[in-house]
mmCIF file of C-alpha atoms in Angstrom:
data_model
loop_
_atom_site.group_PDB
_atom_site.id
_atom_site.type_symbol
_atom_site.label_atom_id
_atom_site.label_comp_id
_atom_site.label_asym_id
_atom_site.label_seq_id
_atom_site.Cartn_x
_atom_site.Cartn_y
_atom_site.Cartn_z
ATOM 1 C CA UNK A 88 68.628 -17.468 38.724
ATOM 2 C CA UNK A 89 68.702 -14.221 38.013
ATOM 3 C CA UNK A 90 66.521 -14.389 34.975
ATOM 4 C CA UNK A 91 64.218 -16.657 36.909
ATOM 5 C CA UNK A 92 63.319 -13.769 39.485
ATOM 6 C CA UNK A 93 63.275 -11.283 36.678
ATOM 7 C CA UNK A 94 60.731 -13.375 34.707
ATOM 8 C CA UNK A 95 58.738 -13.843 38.509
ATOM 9 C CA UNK A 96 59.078 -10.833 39.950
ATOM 10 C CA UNK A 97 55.967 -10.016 40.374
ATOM 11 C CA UNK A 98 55.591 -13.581 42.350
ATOM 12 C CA UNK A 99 58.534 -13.036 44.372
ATOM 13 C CA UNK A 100 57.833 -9.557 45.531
ATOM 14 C CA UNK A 101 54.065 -11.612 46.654
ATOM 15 C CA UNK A 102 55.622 -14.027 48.267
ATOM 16 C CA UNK A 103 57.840 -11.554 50.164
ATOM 17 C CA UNK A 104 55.240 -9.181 51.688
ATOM 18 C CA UNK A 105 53.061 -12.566 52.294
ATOM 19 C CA UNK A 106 56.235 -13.768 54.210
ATOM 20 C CA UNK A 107 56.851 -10.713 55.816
ATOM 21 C CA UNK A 108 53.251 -10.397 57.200
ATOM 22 C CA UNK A 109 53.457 -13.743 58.270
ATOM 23 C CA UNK A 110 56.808 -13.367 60.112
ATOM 24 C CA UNK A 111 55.574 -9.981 62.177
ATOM 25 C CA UNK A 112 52.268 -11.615 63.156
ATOM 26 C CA UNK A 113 54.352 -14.339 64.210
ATOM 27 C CA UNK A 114 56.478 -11.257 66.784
ATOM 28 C CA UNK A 115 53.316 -10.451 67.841
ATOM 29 C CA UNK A 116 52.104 -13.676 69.374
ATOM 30 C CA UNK A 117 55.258 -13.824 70.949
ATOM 31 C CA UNK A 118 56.001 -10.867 72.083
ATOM 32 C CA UNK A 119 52.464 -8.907 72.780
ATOM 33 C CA UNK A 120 54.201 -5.604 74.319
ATOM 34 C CA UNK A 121 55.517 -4.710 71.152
ATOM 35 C CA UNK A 122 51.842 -5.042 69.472
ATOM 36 C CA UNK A 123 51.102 -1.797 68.818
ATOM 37 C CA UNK A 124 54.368 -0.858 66.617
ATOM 38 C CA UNK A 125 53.495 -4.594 64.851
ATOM 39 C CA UNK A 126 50.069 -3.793 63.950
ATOM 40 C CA UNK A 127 51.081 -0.228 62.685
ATOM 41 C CA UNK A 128 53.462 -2.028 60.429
ATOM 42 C CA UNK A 129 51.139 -4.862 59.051
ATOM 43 C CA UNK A 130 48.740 -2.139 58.520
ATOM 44 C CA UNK A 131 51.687 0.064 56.552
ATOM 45 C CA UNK A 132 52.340 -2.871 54.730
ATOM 46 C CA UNK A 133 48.943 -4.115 53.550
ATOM 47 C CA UNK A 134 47.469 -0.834 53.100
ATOM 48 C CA UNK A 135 48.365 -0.354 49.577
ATOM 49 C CA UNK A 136 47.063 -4.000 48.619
ATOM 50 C CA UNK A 137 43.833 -3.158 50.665
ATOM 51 C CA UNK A 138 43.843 0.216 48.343
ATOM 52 C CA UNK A 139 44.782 -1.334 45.101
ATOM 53 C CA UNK A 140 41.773 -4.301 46.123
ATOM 54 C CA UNK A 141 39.195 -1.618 46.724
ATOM 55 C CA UNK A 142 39.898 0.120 43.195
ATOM 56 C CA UNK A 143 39.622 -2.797 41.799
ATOM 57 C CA UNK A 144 36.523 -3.980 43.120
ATOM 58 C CA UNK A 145 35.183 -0.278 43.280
ATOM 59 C CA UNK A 146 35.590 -0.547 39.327
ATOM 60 C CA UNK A 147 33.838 -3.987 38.833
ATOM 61 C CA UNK A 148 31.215 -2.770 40.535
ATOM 62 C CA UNK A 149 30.698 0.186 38.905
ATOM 63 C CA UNK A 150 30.920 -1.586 35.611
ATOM 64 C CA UNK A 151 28.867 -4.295 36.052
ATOM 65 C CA UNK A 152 25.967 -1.729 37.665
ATOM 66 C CA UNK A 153 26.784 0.259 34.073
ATOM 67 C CA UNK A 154 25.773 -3.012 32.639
ATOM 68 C CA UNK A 155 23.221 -3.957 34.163
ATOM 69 C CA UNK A 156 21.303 -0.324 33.349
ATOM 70 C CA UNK A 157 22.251 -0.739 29.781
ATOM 71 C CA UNK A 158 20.566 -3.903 29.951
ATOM 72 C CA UNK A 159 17.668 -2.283 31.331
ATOM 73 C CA UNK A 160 18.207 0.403 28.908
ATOM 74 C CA UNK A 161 18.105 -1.859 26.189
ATOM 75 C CA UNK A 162 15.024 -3.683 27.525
ATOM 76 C CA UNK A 163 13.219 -0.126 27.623
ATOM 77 C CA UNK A 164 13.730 0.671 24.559
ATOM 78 C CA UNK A 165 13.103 -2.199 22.733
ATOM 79 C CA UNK A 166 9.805 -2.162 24.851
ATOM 80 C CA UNK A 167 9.467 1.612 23.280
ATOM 81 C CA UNK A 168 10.041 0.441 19.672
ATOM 82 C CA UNK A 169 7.199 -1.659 20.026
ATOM 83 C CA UNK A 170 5.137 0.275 21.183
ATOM 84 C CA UNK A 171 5.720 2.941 18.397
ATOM 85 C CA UNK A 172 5.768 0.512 15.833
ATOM 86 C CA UNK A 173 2.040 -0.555 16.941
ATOM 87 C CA UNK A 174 1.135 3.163 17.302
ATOM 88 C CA UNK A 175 2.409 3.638 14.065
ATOM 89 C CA UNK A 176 0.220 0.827 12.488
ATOM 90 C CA UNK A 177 -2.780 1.761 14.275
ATOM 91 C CA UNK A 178 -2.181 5.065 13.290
ATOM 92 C CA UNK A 179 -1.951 4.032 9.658
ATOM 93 C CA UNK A 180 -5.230 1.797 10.309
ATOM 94 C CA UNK A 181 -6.600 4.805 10.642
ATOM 95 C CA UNK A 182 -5.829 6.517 7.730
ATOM 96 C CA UNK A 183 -6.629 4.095 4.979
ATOM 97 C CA UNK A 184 -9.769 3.708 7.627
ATOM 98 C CA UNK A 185 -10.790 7.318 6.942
ATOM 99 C CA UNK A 186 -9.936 7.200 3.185
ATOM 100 C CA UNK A 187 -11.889 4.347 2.585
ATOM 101 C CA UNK A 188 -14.844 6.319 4.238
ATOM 102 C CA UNK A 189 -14.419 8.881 1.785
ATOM 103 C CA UNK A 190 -14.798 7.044 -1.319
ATOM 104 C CA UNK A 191 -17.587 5.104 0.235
ATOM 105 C CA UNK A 192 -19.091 8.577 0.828
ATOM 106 C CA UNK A 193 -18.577 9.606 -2.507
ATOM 107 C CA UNK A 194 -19.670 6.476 -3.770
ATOM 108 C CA UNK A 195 -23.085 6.410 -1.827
ATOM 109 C CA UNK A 196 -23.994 9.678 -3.564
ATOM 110 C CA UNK A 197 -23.255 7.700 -6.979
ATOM 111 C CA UNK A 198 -25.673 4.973 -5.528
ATOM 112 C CA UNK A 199 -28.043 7.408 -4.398
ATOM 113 C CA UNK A 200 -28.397 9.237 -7.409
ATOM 114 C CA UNK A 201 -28.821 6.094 -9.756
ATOM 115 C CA UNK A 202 -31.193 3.689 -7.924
ATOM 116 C CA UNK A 203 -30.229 0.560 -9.692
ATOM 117 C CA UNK A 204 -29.373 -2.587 -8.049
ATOM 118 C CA UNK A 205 -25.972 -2.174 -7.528
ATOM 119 C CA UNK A 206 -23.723 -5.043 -5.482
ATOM 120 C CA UNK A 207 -20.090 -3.185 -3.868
ATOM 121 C CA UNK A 208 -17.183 -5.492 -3.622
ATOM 122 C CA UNK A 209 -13.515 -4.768 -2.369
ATOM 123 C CA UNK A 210 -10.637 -5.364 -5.024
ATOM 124 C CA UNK A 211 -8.895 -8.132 -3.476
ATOM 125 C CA UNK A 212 -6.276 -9.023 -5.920
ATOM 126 C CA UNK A 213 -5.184 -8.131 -9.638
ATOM 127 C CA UNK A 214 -3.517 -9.433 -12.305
ATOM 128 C CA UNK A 215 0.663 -9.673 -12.358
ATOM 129 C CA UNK A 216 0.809 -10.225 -15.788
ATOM 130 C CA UNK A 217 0.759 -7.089 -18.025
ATOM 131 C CA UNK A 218 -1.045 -8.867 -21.005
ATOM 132 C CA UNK A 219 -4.317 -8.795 -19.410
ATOM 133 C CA UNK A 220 -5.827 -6.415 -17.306
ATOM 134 C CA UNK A 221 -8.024 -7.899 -14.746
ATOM 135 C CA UNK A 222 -9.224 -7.678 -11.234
ATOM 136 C CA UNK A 223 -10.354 -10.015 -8.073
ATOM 137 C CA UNK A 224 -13.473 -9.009 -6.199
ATOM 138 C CA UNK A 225 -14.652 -10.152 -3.221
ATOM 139 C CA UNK A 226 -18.290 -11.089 -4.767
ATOM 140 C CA UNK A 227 -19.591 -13.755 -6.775
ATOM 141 C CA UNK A 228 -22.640 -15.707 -7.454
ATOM 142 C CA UNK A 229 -23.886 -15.317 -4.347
ATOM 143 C CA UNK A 230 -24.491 -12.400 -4.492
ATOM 144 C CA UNK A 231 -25.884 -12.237 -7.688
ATOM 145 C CA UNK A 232 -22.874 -11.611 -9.842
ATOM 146 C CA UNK A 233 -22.661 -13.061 -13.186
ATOM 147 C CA UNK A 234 -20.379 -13.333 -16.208
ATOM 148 C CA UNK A 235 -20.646 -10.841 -19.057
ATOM 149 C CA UNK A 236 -22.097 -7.966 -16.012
ATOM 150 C CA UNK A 237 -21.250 -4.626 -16.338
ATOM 151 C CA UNK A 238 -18.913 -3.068 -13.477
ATOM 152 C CA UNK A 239 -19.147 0.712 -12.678
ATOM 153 C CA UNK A 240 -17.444 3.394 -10.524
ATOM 154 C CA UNK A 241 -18.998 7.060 -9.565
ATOM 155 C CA UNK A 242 -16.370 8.283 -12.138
ATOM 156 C CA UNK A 243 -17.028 5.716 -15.209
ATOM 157 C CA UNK A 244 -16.631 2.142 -16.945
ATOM 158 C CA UNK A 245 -14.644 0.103 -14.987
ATOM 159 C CA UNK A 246 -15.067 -3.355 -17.312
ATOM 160 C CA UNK A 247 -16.701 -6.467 -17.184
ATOM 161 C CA UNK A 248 -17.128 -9.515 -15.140
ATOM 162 C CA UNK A 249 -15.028 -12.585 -17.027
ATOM 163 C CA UNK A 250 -16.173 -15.129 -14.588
ATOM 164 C CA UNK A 251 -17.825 -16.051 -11.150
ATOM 165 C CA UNK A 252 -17.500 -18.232 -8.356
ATOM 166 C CA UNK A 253 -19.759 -18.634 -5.396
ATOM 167 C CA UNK A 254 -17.517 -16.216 -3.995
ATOM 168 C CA UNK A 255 -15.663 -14.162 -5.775
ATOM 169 C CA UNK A 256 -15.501 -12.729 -9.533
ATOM 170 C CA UNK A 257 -13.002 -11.989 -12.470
ATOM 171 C CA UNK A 258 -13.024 -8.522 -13.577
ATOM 172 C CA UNK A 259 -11.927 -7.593 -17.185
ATOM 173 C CA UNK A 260 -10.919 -3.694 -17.246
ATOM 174 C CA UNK A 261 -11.648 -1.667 -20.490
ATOM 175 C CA UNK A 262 -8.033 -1.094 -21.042
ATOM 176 C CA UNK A 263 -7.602 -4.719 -21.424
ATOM 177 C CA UNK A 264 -6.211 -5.863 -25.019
ATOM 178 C CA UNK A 265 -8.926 -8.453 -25.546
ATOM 179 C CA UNK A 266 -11.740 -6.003 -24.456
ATOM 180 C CA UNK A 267 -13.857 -4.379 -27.063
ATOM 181 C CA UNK A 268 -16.746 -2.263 -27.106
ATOM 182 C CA UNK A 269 -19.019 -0.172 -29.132
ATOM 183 C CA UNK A 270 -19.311 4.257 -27.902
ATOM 184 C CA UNK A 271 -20.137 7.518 -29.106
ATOM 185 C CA UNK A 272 -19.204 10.985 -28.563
ATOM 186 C CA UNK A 273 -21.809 12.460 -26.514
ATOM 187 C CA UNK A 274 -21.459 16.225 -28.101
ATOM 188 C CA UNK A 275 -22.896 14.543 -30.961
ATOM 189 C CA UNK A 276 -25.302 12.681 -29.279
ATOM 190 C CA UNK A 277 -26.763 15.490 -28.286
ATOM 191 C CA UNK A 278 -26.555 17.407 -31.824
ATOM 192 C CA UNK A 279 -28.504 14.516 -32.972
ATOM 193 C CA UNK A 280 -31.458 14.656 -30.659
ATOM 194 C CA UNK A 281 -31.704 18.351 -31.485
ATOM 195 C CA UNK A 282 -32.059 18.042 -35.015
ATOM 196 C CA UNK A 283 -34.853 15.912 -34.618
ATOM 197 C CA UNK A 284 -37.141 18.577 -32.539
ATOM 198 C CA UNK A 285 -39.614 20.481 -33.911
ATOM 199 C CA UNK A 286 -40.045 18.597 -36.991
ATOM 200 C CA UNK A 287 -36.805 20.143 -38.350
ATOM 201 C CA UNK A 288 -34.122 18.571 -40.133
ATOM 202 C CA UNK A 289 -30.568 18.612 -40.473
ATOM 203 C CA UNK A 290 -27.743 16.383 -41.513
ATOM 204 C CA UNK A 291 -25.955 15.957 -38.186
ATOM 205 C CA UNK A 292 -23.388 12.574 -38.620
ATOM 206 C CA UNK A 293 -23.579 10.672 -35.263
ATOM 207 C CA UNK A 294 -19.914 9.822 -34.341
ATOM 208 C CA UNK A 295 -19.925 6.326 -33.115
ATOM 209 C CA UNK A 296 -17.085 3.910 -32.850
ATOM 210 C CA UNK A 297 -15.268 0.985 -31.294
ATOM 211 C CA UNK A 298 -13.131 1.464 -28.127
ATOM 212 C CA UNK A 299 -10.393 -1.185 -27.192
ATOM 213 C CA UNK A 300 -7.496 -1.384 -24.664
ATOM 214 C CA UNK A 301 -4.146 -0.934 -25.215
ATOM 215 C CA UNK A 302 -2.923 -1.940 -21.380
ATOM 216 C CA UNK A 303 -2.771 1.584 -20.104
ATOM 217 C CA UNK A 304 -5.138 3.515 -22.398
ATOM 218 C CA UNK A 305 -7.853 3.661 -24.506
ATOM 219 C CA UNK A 306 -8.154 3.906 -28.217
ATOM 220 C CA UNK A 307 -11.612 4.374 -30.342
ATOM 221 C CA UNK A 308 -11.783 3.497 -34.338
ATOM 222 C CA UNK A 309 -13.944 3.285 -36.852
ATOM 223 C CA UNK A 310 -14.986 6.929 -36.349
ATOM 224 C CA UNK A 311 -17.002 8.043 -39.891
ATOM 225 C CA UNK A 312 -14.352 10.984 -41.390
ATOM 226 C CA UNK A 313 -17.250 13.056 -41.132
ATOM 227 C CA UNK A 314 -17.997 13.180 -37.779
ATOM 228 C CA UNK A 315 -16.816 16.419 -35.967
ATOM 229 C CA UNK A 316 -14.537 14.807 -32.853
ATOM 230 C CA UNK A 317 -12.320 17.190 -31.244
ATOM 231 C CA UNK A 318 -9.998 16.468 -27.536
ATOM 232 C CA UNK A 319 -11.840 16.778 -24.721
ATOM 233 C CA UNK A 320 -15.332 15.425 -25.781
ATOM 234 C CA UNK A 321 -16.738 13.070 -23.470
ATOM 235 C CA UNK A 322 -17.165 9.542 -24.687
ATOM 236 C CA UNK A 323 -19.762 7.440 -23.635
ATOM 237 C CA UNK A 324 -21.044 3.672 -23.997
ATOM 238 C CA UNK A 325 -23.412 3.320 -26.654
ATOM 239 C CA UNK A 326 -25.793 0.911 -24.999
ATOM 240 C CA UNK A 327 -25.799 -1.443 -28.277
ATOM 241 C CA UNK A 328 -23.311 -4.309 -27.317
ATOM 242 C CA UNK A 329 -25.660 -5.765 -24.634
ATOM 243 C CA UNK A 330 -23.324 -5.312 -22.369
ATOM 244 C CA UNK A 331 -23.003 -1.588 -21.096
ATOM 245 C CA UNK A 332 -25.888 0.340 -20.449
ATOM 246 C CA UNK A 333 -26.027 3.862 -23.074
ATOM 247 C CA UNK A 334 -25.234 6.621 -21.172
ATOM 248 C CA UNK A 335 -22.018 5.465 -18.820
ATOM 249 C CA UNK A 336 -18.799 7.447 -19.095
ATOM 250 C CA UNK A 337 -15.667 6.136 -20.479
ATOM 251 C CA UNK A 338 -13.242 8.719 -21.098
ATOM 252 C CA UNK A 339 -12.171 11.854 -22.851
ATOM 253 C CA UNK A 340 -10.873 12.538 -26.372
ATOM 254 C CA UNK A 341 -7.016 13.216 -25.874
ATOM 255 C CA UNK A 342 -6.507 13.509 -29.653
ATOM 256 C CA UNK A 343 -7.690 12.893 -32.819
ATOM 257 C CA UNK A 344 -5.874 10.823 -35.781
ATOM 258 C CA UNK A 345 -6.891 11.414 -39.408
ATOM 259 C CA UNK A 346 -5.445 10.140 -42.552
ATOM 260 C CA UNK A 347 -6.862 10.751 -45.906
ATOM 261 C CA UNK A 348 -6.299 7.038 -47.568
ATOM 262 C CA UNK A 349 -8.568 5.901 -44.597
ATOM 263 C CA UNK A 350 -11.743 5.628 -44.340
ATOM 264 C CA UNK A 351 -12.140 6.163 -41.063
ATOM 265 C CA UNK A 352 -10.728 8.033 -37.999
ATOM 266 C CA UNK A 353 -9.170 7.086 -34.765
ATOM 267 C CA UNK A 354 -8.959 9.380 -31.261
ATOM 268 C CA UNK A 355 -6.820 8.425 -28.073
ATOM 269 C CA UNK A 356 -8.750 8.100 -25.234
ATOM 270 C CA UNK A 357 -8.214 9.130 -21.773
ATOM 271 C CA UNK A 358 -9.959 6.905 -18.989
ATOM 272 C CA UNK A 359 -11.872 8.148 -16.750
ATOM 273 C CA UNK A 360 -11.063 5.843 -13.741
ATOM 274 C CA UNK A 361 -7.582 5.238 -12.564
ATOM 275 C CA UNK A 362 -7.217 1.714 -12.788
ATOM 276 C CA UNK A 363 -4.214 2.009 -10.539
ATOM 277 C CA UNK A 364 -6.232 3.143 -7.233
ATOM 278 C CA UNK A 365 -9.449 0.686 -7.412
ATOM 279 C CA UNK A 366 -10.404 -0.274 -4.327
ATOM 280 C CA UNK A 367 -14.019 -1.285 -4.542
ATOM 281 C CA UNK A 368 -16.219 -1.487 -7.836
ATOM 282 C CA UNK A 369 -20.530 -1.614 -7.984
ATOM 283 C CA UNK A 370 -21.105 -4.142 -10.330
ATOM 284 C CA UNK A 371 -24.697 -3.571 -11.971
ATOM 285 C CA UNK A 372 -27.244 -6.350 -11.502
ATOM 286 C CA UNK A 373 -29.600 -6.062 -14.450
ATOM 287 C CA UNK A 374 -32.536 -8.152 -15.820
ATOM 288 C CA UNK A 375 -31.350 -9.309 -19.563
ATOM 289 C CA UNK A 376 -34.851 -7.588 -20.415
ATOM 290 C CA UNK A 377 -33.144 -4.191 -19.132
ATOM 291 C CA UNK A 378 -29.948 -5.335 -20.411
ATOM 292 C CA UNK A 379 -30.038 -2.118 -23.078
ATOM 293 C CA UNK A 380 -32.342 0.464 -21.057
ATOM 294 C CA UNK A 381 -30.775 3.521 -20.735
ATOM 295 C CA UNK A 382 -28.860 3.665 -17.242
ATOM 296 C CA UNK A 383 -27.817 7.332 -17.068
ATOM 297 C CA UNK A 384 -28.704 10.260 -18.583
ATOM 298 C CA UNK A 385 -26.205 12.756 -20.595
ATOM 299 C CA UNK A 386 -27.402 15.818 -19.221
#
């Protein structure tokens, strides 16, 4: 029994008060002059219960208005993310928005300066494979376009248009290890139309060659051992492939490679363009009567 209460107690000592409430009330119906003292006792009694019950509830309240502003909280700031996470792409919209206008600035002034029918188109894709080296445009026989055209930037060769939809258009970059193409040094170019003035003459070697890709870079052979080629002359297309107009910039000379069993000479050659940060190419739209005019001038 007594392991019973000891287990209940907390029942027991319920029960009790609840009992002992009920059996004062009970004195009070019966015997109202004594009221007073029985209501100060009830209200002895039940005070602490009323105290302990308005903690509790106090607390409850007080946590659940906690959660409820957390959940408001929450709500906020989710709202907030959103908000700077669209602020943050707008702003970024922006950006590429105002470097975008750049190189179209800088590209008008290419346009400007060589009146040619040009036709711009944005870079929409590229090639995952690193065997070949190509591009996607956003152009294609609509507007012209056609396989085998030549595809220019403000800063140099670019490549070649493989093939053409109605739409769009394949481009084949000079670095690419199928792509082959005849240049010369423009130095000696120029050494070469100077000999000829004035009805004098001079033996002056004019260093031609054959650039190809290597997937990154550029490499130039069959260079005559005579010709003088040093790093940093400027190499240009030589106009006789029917392909590139004469005149357009490919690269630099980064070095020079000679070996005396050969019987010719190679250079490294640095591209002009990046390949890596095409955005937009002019692709020229030529006649196949103007196919070899001279484009640019060397000066």
């Amino acid at each position: 029994m007594l392991e019973l209460i000891r287990r209940n107690r907390m029942l027991f000592s319920a029960a009790g008060v609840l009992l002992l409430l009920v059996l004062l009330l009970s004195l009070r119906w019966s015997n109202p002059g004594n009221a007073r003292f029985i209501d100060e006792s009830v209200y002895a009694i039940a005070y602490p219960f009323q105290s302990a019950y308005h903690r509790v509830t106090a607390s409850f309240r007080s946590v659940f208005e906690h959660y409820v502003a957390l959940v408001h909280l929450k709500e906020e700031n989710d709202r907030l993310t959103l908000r700077v996470r669209a602020l943050e792409e707008e702003l970024n919209h922006h950006v590429n928005s105002a470097i975008q206008f750049d190189v179209l600035r800088e590209q008008l002034g290419f346009l400007e300066e060589n009146p040619e029918r040009k036709v711009f188109a944005e870079v929409i894709g590229e090639s995952a494979s690193s065997l070949y080296q190509l591009l996607l445009i956003n152009k294609g026989l609509l507007a012209g376009i056609r396989r085998n055209y030549p595809v220019v930037l403000r800063e140099g060769v670019v490549g070649r248009i493989q093939s053409a939809t109605a739409m769009s258009a394949v481009v084949e970059l000079i670095t690419d290890r199928r792509h082959r193409f005849p240049v010369m040094i423009q130095r000696s170019r120029d050494q070469l139309e100077t000999a000829g003035e004035g009805g004098s003459l001079r033996l002056v070697v004019q260093d031609r060659g054959v650039v190809f890709g290597l997937g990154d870079e550029l490499r130039m052979n069959r260079i005559r051992m005579l010709a003088d080629v040093q790093p940093g002359d400027r190499v240009v297309t030589s106009g006789l492939a029917g392909i590139f107009p004469k005149g357009l910039l490919v690269g630099t000379v980064a070095s020079v490679t000679r070996e005396r069993h050969e019987l010719f000479q190679s250079a490294e050659i640095r591209p002009a363009v990046n390949f890596r940060k095409i955005e937009g190419v002019f692709v020229i739209i030529r006649d196949a009567k103007d196919i070899n005019s001279p484009l640019f001038t060397d000066q």
